[in-house]
CSV table of C-alpha atoms and ligand atoms in Angstrom, one decimal:
chain,number,residue,atom,x,y,z
A,122,MET,CA,-22.6,-13.5,27.0
A,123,THR,CA,-23.4,-12.9,23.3
A,124,ASP,CA,-24.9,-15.8,21.4
A,125,ARG,CA,-22.3,-16.1,18.6
A,126,VAL,CA,-19.0,-14.3,17.9
A,127,ILE,CA,-18.1,-13.5,14.3
A,128,ALA,CA,-15.1,-15.6,13.7
A,129,ILE,CA,-11.9,-13.6,13.1
A,130,ALA,CA,-11.6,-14.8,9.5
A,131,GLU,CA,-15.0,-13.3,8.7
A,132,GLY,CA,-14.6,-10.2,10.8
A,133,ARG,CA,-11.4,-8.4,9.6
A,134,HIS,CA,-12.6,-4.9,10.1
A,135,THR,CA,-10.0,-2.6,8.6
A,136,LYS,CA,-9.7,1.2,8.2
A,137,PRO,CA,-7.9,2.9,5.4
A,138,LEU,CA,-4.3,3.9,5.9
A,139,PRO,CA,-3.8,7.6,6.5
A,140,GLY,CA,-1.8,9.7,4.0
A,141,VAL,CA,1.9,9.2,4.5
A,142,GLY,CA,3.9,12.3,5.5
A,143,ALA,CA,7.6,12.8,5.9
A,144,LEU,CA,9.2,10.0,7.9
A,145,GLY,CA,10.9,12.2,10.5
A,146,ALA,CA,13.9,11.4,12.7
A,147,PRO,CA,13.8,8.0,14.4
A,148,GLY,CA,11.8,8.0,17.6
A,149,THR,CA,10.1,11.4,17.0
A,150,VAL,CA,6.6,10.5,15.9
A,151,THR,CA,3.9,11.4,18.3
A,152,ASP,CA,0.1,10.9,18.2
A,153,THR,CA,-2.5,13.6,18.5
A,154,ARG,CA,-2.2,13.5,22.3
A,155,GLY,CA,1.6,13.8,22.3
A,156,ARG,CA,2.3,10.1,23.0
A,157,GLN,CA,5.2,8.2,21.5
A,158,ILE,CA,5.4,4.5,20.4
A,159,ARG,CA,7.5,2.5,22.8
A,160,ASP,CA,5.9,-0.9,23.3
A,161,LEU,CA,4.9,-3.3,20.5
A,162,ARG,CA,2.8,-6.4,21.3
A,163,ILE,CA,2.7,-9.1,18.7
A,164,SER,CA,0.0,-11.8,18.7
A,165,VAL,CA,1.7,-14.9,17.1
A,166,THR,CA,-1.4,-17.1,17.2
A,167,ASP,CA,-5.1,-16.7,17.9
A,168,ARG,CA,-5.3,-20.2,19.3
A,169,CYS,CA,-5.1,-21.2,23.0
A,170,ASN,CA,-5.3,-24.4,24.9
A,171,PHE,CA,-7.1,-22.7,27.8
A,172,ARG,CA,-10.7,-21.4,27.7
A,173,CYS,CA,-10.4,-18.8,30.4
A,174,THR,CA,-14.0,-17.7,31.1
A,175,TYR,CA,-13.0,-14.0,30.9
A,176,CYS,CA,-11.1,-14.3,27.7
A,177,MET,CA,-12.0,-17.2,25.4
A,178,PRO,CA,-15.3,-18.6,26.8
A,179,LYS,CA,-16.0,-22.1,25.7
A,180,GLU,CA,-19.5,-21.3,24.5
A,181,VAL,CA,-18.0,-19.0,21.9
A,182,PHE,CA,-14.6,-20.5,21.2
A,183,GLY,CA,-15.9,-24.0,20.9
A,184,PRO,CA,-15.1,-26.9,18.4
A,185,ASP,CA,-16.8,-25.0,15.5
A,186,TYR,CA,-15.0,-21.7,16.0
A,187,GLU,CA,-13.1,-20.8,12.9
A,188,PHE,CA,-9.5,-19.8,13.8
A,189,LEU,CA,-7.2,-18.2,11.3
A,190,ALA,CA,-5.7,-20.4,8.6
A,191,ARG,CA,-2.0,-20.7,8.3
A,192,SER,CA,-1.8,-18.6,5.1
A,193,GLN,CA,-3.4,-15.7,7.0
A,194,LEU,CA,-0.8,-15.6,9.7
A,195,LEU,CA,2.2,-13.3,9.4
A,196,SER,CA,5.3,-15.3,8.7
A,197,PHE,CA,8.3,-15.0,10.9
A,198,GLU,CA,10.1,-12.9,8.2
A,199,GLU,CA,7.1,-10.6,7.9
A,200,ILE,CA,6.9,-10.1,11.7
A,201,THR,CA,10.7,-9.4,11.9
A,202,ARG,CA,10.5,-6.8,9.1
A,203,LEU,CA,7.7,-5.0,10.9
A,204,ALA,CA,9.6,-5.2,14.2
A,205,HIS,CA,12.5,-3.4,12.5
A,206,ALA,CA,10.2,-0.8,11.1
A,207,PHE,CA,8.7,-0.2,14.6
A,208,LYS,CA,12.2,0.0,16.0
A,209,ARG,CA,12.9,2.9,13.7
A,210,HIS,CA,10.0,4.8,15.4
A,211,GLY,CA,11.5,4.2,18.9
A,212,VAL,CA,9.9,1.0,20.0
A,213,GLU,CA,12.0,-0.3,22.9
A,214,LYS,CA,10.1,-3.4,24.0
A,215,VAL,CA,8.5,-6.2,22.0
A,216,ARG,CA,6.1,-8.7,23.8
A,217,LEU,CA,5.1,-11.9,22.1
A,218,THR,CA,1.6,-12.9,23.0
A,219,GLY,CA,-1.6,-14.4,21.7
A,220,GLY,CA,-3.6,-16.7,22.1
A,221,GLU,CA,-1.0,-18.9,23.7
A,222,PRO,CA,2.3,-17.9,22.0
A,223,LEU,CA,4.1,-21.2,23.0
A,224,LEU,CA,1.6,-23.0,20.7
A,225,ARG,CA,3.1,-21.3,17.6
A,226,LYS,CA,5.4,-23.8,15.9
A,227,ASP,CA,9.1,-23.1,16.2
A,228,LEU,CA,8.5,-19.9,18.1
A,229,GLU,CA,12.2,-20.1,19.2
A,230,GLY,CA,13.0,-19.4,15.5
A,231,LEU,CA,11.1,-16.1,15.6
A,232,ILE,CA,12.7,-15.2,18.9
A,233,ALA,CA,16.1,-15.7,17.5
A,234,MET,CA,15.3,-13.4,14.6
A,235,LEU,CA,13.9,-10.7,16.8
A,236,ALA,CA,16.8,-11.0,19.2
A,237,GLU,CA,19.1,-9.8,16.5
A,238,ILE,CA,17.5,-6.3,16.6
A,239,PRO,CA,19.8,-4.3,18.8
A,240,ASP,CA,18.6,-2.7,22.1
A,241,LEU,CA,15.3,-4.4,22.2
A,242,ASP,CA,13.7,-5.7,25.4
A,243,LEU,CA,12.2,-9.0,24.2
A,244,THR,CA,9.6,-10.6,26.3
A,245,LEU,CA,6.6,-13.0,26.2
A,246,THR,CA,3.4,-13.6,28.0
A,247,THR,CA,2.3,-17.3,28.5
A,248,ASN,CA,-0.3,-19.3,30.4
A,249,GLY,CA,2.7,-21.5,31.5
A,250,SER,CA,1.2,-24.8,30.5
A,251,ILE,CA,4.1,-25.9,28.4
A,252,LEU,CA,6.7,-23.6,29.8
A,253,ALA,CA,8.6,-26.3,31.8
A,254,LYS,CA,9.4,-28.0,28.5
A,255,LYS,CA,10.3,-24.8,26.6
A,256,ALA,CA,12.0,-22.5,29.1
A,257,VAL,CA,15.6,-23.4,28.3
A,258,ALA,CA,15.1,-23.2,24.5
A,259,LEU,CA,13.4,-19.8,24.8
A,260,LYS,CA,16.3,-18.4,26.8
A,261,ALA,CA,18.8,-19.9,24.4
A,262,ALA,CA,17.0,-18.3,21.5
A,263,GLY,CA,17.4,-14.8,23.0
A,264,LEU,CA,14.2,-14.2,25.1
A,265,LYS,CA,15.1,-11.9,28.0
A,266,ARG,CA,12.1,-12.1,30.4
A,267,ILE,CA,8.8,-13.8,30.7
A,268,THR,CA,5.3,-13.1,32.2
A,269,VAL,CA,3.2,-16.0,33.3
A,270,SER,CA,-0.6,-15.8,33.9
A,271,LEU,CA,-2.0,-17.5,37.0
A,272,ASP,CA,-5.3,-16.6,38.4
A,273,SER,CA,-5.3,-18.6,41.6
A,274,LEU,CA,-3.2,-21.0,43.7
A,275,ASP,CA,-6.4,-22.8,44.7
A,276,ASP,CA,-6.5,-25.8,42.3
A,277,GLY,CA,-10.3,-25.9,42.1
A,278,VAL,CA,-10.7,-22.1,41.4
A,279,PHE,CA,-7.9,-22.2,38.8
A,280,ARG,CA,-9.3,-25.3,37.0
A,281,ALA,CA,-12.7,-23.6,36.8
A,282,MET,CA,-11.3,-20.3,35.5
A,283,ASN,CA,-9.1,-21.9,32.8
A,284,ASP,CA,-12.1,-24.2,32.0
A,285,VAL,CA,-10.0,-27.0,30.7
A,286,ASP,CA,-9.3,-28.5,34.1
A,287,PHE,CA,-5.6,-27.5,34.0
A,288,PRO,CA,-3.8,-27.9,37.4
A,289,VAL,CA,-1.9,-25.1,39.2
A,290,SER,CA,1.0,-27.5,39.8
A,291,LYS,CA,2.0,-27.6,36.2
A,292,VAL,CA,2.1,-23.7,35.9
A,293,LEU,CA,4.2,-23.5,39.1
A,294,GLU,CA,6.6,-26.0,37.4
A,295,GLY,CA,6.8,-23.8,34.4
A,296,ILE,CA,7.5,-20.7,36.6
A,297,ASP,CA,10.3,-22.6,38.4
A,298,ALA,CA,11.8,-23.8,35.0
A,299,ALA,CA,11.7,-20.2,33.7
A,300,ALA,CA,13.5,-18.9,36.8
A,301,ASP,CA,16.1,-21.6,36.5
A,302,ALA,CA,16.6,-20.8,32.8
A,303,GLY,CA,17.4,-17.2,33.7
A,304,LEU,CA,14.1,-15.6,32.4
A,305,GLY,CA,13.6,-13.6,35.6
A,306,PRO,CA,12.5,-11.4,37.2
A,307,ILE,CA,9.3,-13.2,36.4
A,308,LYS,CA,6.0,-11.4,36.4
A,309,ILE,CA,2.9,-13.3,37.3
A,310,ASN,CA,-0.4,-11.9,36.0
A,311,MET,CA,-3.6,-12.6,38.0
A,312,VAL,CA,-6.9,-11.3,36.7
A,313,VAL,CA,-9.2,-10.6,39.6
A,314,LYS,CA,-12.9,-11.2,39.1
A,315,ARG,CA,-15.2,-10.3,42.0
A,316,GLY,CA,-17.0,-13.3,43.3
A,317,VAL,CA,-14.7,-15.7,41.5
A,318,ASN,CA,-11.1,-15.5,42.7
A,319,GLU,CA,-11.0,-12.6,45.2
A,320,ASP,CA,-10.2,-15.1,48.0
A,321,SER,CA,-7.0,-16.0,46.1
A,322,ILE,CA,-5.5,-12.5,46.3
A,323,VAL,CA,-3.7,-12.7,49.6
A,324,PRO,CA,-2.6,-16.3,49.3
A,325,MET,CA,-1.1,-15.4,45.9
A,326,ALA,CA,0.7,-12.4,47.3
A,327,ARG,CA,2.0,-14.4,50.3
A,328,HIS,CA,3.2,-17.3,48.1
A,329,PHE,CA,5.4,-15.2,45.9
A,330,LYS,CA,6.4,-12.6,48.5
A,331,ASP,CA,10.0,-13.8,49.0
A,332,SER,CA,10.5,-15.3,45.6
A,333,GLY,CA,11.8,-12.4,43.6
A,334,HIS,CA,8.8,-12.8,41.2
A,335,ILE,CA,6.4,-9.9,40.9
A,336,VAL,CA,2.7,-10.6,41.0
A,337,ARG,CA,0.5,-8.1,39.1
A,338,PHE,CA,-3.2,-8.0,39.9
A,339,ILE,CA,-5.2,-7.0,36.9
A,340,GLU,CA,-8.7,-5.6,36.9
A,341,PHE,CA,-11.2,-7.6,34.8
A,342,MET,CA,-11.5,-5.7,31.6
A,343,ASP,CA,-14.2,-5.4,28.9
A,344,VAL,CA,-11.9,-6.5,26.1
A,345,GLY,CA,-13.5,-8.2,23.1
A,346,ALA,CA,-17.2,-8.7,22.8
A,347,THR,CA,-17.8,-12.1,24.3
A,348,ASN,CA,-16.6,-12.3,27.9
A,349,GLY,CA,-19.8,-11.2,29.6
A,350,TRP,CA,-18.1,-8.2,31.2
A,351,ARG,CA,-20.0,-6.3,33.9
A,352,MET,CA,-18.8,-3.5,36.1
A,353,ASP,CA,-19.9,-5.3,39.2
A,354,ALA,CA,-17.5,-8.1,38.5
A,355,VAL,CA,-14.5,-5.7,38.5
A,356,MET,CA,-12.7,-5.6,41.8
A,357,PRO,CA,-11.0,-2.2,41.9
A,358,SER,CA,-7.2,-2.3,42.5
A,359,ALA,CA,-7.7,-0.1,45.5
A,360,ASP,CA,-9.6,-2.9,47.2
A,361,VAL,CA,-6.8,-5.4,46.2
A,362,ILE,CA,-4.2,-3.2,47.8
A,363,ARG,CA,-6.3,-2.8,50.9
A,364,ALA,CA,-6.8,-6.6,51.3
A,365,ILE,CA,-3.0,-7.3,50.9
A,366,ASP,CA,-1.9,-4.4,53.0
A,367,ALA,CA,-4.1,-5.5,55.9
A,368,GLU,CA,-2.0,-8.7,56.2
A,369,LEU,CA,1.3,-7.9,54.5
A,370,PRO,CA,1.9,-4.2,54.9
A,371,LEU,CA,2.7,-2.3,51.7
A,372,VAL,CA,4.1,1.1,50.6
A,373,GLN,CA,3.7,2.6,47.1
A,374,ILE,CA,6.9,3.1,45.0
A,375,ASP,CA,7.7,5.1,41.9
A,376,PRO,CA,7.2,3.7,38.4
A,377,ASN,CA,10.3,2.2,36.6
A,378,TYR,CA,9.6,4.5,33.6
A,379,ARG,CA,7.1,7.0,32.4
A,380,GLY,CA,4.0,5.1,31.0
A,381,GLU,CA,4.4,2.0,33.0
A,382,VAL,CA,0.9,0.6,33.3
A,383,ALA,CA,1.3,-1.2,36.6
A,384,ALA,CA,1.3,0.9,39.8
A,385,ARG,CA,4.1,-0.5,42.0
A,386,TRP,CA,4.0,-1.4,45.7
A,387,ARG,CA,6.6,-3.0,47.9
A,388,TYR,CA,6.4,-4.9,51.1
A,389,ARG,CA,7.4,-2.8,54.0
A,390,ASP,CA,9.6,-5.6,55.3
A,391,GLY,CA,11.7,-5.4,52.1
A,392,SER,CA,10.7,-8.8,50.8
A,393,GLY,CA,9.6,-7.9,47.3
A,394,GLU,CA,7.0,-6.0,45.3
A,395,ILE,CA,3.7,-6.3,43.6
A,396,GLY,CA,1.8,-4.3,40.9
A,397,VAL,CA,-1.7,-3.5,40.1
A,398,ILE,CA,-3.1,-2.7,36.7
A,399,SER,CA,-6.2,-0.6,36.9
A,400,SER,CA,-7.4,-0.1,33.3
A,401,VAL,CA,-11.0,0.2,34.5
A,402,THR,CA,-10.8,2.3,37.6
A,403,GLN,CA,-7.8,4.4,36.9
A,404,ALA,CA,-7.4,4.8,33.1
A,405,PHE,CA,-3.8,5.2,31.9
A,406,CYS,CA,-4.6,6.3,28.3
A,407,ARG,CA,-2.8,9.6,28.8
A,408,GLU,CA,0.5,7.8,28.9
A,409,CYS,CA,-0.3,4.8,26.7
A,410,THR,CA,2.7,4.1,24.4
A,411,ARG,CA,1.5,0.7,23.2
A,412,VAL,CA,0.6,-0.7,19.8
A,413,ARG,CA,-0.6,-4.1,18.9
A,414,LEU,CA,-0.1,-6.3,15.8
A,415,SER,CA,-2.7,-9.0,15.3
A,416,THR,CA,-1.9,-12.5,14.2
A,417,ASP,CA,-2.9,-11.7,10.7
A,418,GLY,CA,-1.1,-8.4,10.5
A,419,LEU,CA,-3.6,-5.7,11.4
A,420,LEU,CA,-2.2,-2.9,13.5
A,421,TYR,CA,-4.4,-1.8,16.4
A,422,THR,CA,-3.6,1.4,18.3
A,423,CYS,CA,-5.8,0.5,21.3
A,424,LEU,CA,-6.6,-2.8,23.1
A,425,PHE,CA,-10.3,-1.8,22.9
A,426,ALA,CA,-10.3,-1.0,19.2
A,427,THR,CA,-12.9,-2.2,16.7
A,428,GLN,CA,-10.8,-1.7,13.6
A,429,GLY,CA,-7.2,-2.1,12.6
A,430,TYR,CA,-4.8,-1.0,9.8
A,431,ASP,CA,-3.8,-3.7,7.3
A,432,LEU,CA,0.0,-3.9,7.3
A,433,ARG,CA,-0.1,-7.5,5.9
A,434,ALA,CA,-1.7,-6.1,2.7
A,435,LEU,CA,1.2,-3.6,2.5
A,436,LEU,CA,3.8,-6.3,3.1
A,437,ARG,CA,2.3,-8.7,0.5
A,438,ALA,CA,2.0,-5.9,-2.0
A,439,GLY,CA,5.8,-5.5,-2.0
A,440,ALA,CA,6.2,-2.5,0.3
A,441,SER,CA,9.8,-1.5,1.0
A,442,ASP,CA,11.2,-1.1,4.6
A,443,THR,CA,10.9,2.6,4.2
A,444,ASP,CA,7.3,2.3,3.0
A,445,LEU,CA,6.5,0.2,6.1
A,446,ALA,CA,8.1,2.7,8.5
A,447,ALA,CA,6.3,5.6,6.8
A,448,ALA,CA,2.9,3.8,7.1
A,449,ILE,CA,3.5,3.1,10.8
A,450,GLY,CA,4.5,6.7,11.4
A,451,ALA,CA,1.4,8.0,9.6
A,452,ILE,CA,-0.9,5.7,11.5
A,453,TRP,CA,0.6,6.7,14.8
A,454,SER,CA,0.4,10.4,14.0
A,455,VAL,CA,-3.4,10.3,13.7
A,456,ARG,CA,-3.9,8.1,16.8
A,457,ALA,CA,-6.5,9.6,19.2
A,458,ASP,CA,-7.5,6.6,21.3
A,459,ARG,CA,-8.5,7.0,24.9
A,460,TYR,CA,-11.0,4.2,25.4
A,461,SER,CA,-10.6,3.6,29.1
A,462,GLU,CA,-11.2,7.3,29.8
A,463,ILE,CA,-14.6,7.3,28.0
A,464,ARG,CA,-15.8,3.8,28.9
A,465,THR,CA,-19.5,3.4,29.6
A,466,ALA,CA,-21.9,0.5,29.6
A,467,ASP,CA,-22.6,1.4,26.0
A,468,THR,CA,-19.0,1.4,24.9
A,469,ALA,CA,-18.5,-1.9,26.7
A,470,ALA,CA,-21.1,-3.4,24.4
A,471,LEU,CA,-19.2,-2.4,21.2
A,472,ARG,CA,-17.9,-5.2,18.9
A,473,LYS,CA,-14.3,-4.8,20.0
A,474,VAL,CA,-11.7,-7.2,18.7
A,475,GLU,CA,-11.0,-10.3,20.9
A,476,MET,CA,-7.9,-10.2,23.1
A,477,SER,CA,-6.8,-13.7,21.9
A,478,TYR,CA,-6.4,-12.2,18.4
A,479,ILE,CA,-5.1,-8.8,19.1
A,480,GLY,CA,-2.7,-10.0,21.8
A,481,GLY,CA,-3.0,-9.5,25.6
X,643,SAM,N1,-2.1,-17.0,26.6
X,643,SAM,C1,-1.2,-16.1,27.2
X,643,SAM,C2,-1.5,-15.9,28.7
X,643,SAM,O1,-2.4,-16.6,29.2
X,643,SAM,O2,-0.8,-15.2,29.3
X,643,SAM,C3,-1.1,-14.7,26.5
X,643,SAM,C4,-2.4,-14.1,26.1
X,643,SAM,S1,-3.5,-13.6,27.3
X,643,SAM,C5,-4.8,-12.9,26.4
X,643,SAM,C6,-2.6,-12.2,28.0
X,643,SAM,C7,-3.1,-11.7,29.4
X,643,SAM,O3,-4.4,-11.1,29.2
X,643,SAM,C8,-3.3,-12.8,30.4
X,643,SAM,O4,-2.6,-12.4,31.6
X,643,SAM,C9,-4.8,-12.8,30.7
X,643,SAM,O5,-5.1,-13.1,32.0
X,643,SAM,C10,-5.1,-11.3,30.4
X,643,SAM,N2,-6.6,-11.1,30.1
X,643,SAM,C11,-7.3,-11.8,29.2
X,643,SAM,N3,-8.6,-11.4,29.2
X,643,SAM,C12,-8.6,-10.4,30.1
X,643,SAM,C13,-9.7,-9.6,30.6
X,643,SAM,N4,-10.9,-9.7,30.2
X,643,SAM,N5,-9.4,-8.7,31.6
X,643,SAM,C14,-8.1,-8.6,32.1
X,643,SAM,N6,-7.1,-9.3,31.6
X,643,SAM,C15,-7.4,-10.2,30.7
C-alpha cells in the first residue's frame, strides 16, 4: 500500500481539450480504434460509507482524507446537460455510481431529470447499505435497473472486506427490496480476491441460482493507486468458472450485445445465469465503448487513466449545448486507450485516478 494518496482536491490532473472538428451526425463519432461511445458512467459522489480494502482502504481514506467540497461537484443541472450531450453521440446507457451514489442528497431528483431523456437505459451501482429504504423512491423516480455489490455471503468475510463491520443481512434486505420495487433483473457484483473470498464463490452462485438475479464475478483490478494490487491476488475468471462448473454445471452463452464486458454462462439445468468480468486476464479494450464522468466533471476515457478532460470548466464558462457536444466528440475522436492490453507491473504502479472518484 502507498503511504499517502494525494487527495482528489489537490490532484486534479487535466489534459487540454483537443481541437474541435465538425460535430458529425448523431452517433457517428469513433475513436482512433474505431470504437463508438455507448455507455456513460457518472460518479455522483466520491464519498462512501464502506472502506472496501480493494477500493477505499482505511489507511488512505481515513478521517483526514480530503473529499471534494460541495461547490466542486457537478450540480444535477450540469450532469443532465452533459448527459443530453452524450446522448447526441449515441450513448444508450447511463450508470450512476461513485463512491456510494445513494449517499448523494436527493439522488431521486437527478434520476427524475435523467429519466426524461428518451431511450436511455438508466441504471445504478450501489453497495446496497441503504437500498432497503430507497428502492421504491428510486423506481418511482425512473430508475430502470440496479446492480448491487456483495463480496461474500459469509458475514465474517464480508465485514472484513467492507472494513466497517457491515452485515450481509442488510445488503440482502436491500436486494429483496429492489426486486420487490421492480428494479430487476438485479445484477450482483462480487470482486474476487485470491486468499480472501475465493471460498465464497460457489456459495454465492448457489444462493442466487434460482432467484432471477445475475451474479457477476469480477477480477481484482489495479484501479487507482492505493489498493495494494498484486497479480497473485487476482483469481482468473477461468478458475472461477471451473470452480462453479464442478458443482453447478455451466455452459457459455452469447453476449447480449457487442461490447458487453461480462462473459455470460448459464446453468445447464436452466436455472439462471452468471457472468465473469476479466479485465486482467482477458482484456476487452478492443470493444470498450465506455466513458466516465468524475464527480467534479472531468471526463475520463479509460478506467485506468491518469488524466481527464475538464468539462466542468467548459460548463461554467458558459458553453452552449452544441459546444459541449462538440467537445465530447473531439475528445472521443482522439481516444487511443487500451490499458488492460498493455498492463505490466510498471503500469500498475502509475498514479491512476481512484475508482471511488471516477466511478466504478
Ligand atoms: N459504492 C458502489 C458499490 O459498492 O457498488 C459503487 C461504486 S464501486 C467503486 C463500483 C464497483 O467497483 C463495485 O462493484 C466494486 O466492488 C468494484 N470495484 C472497486 N474496486 C475494485 C477493484 N480494485 N477491482 C475490481 N472491482 C472493483
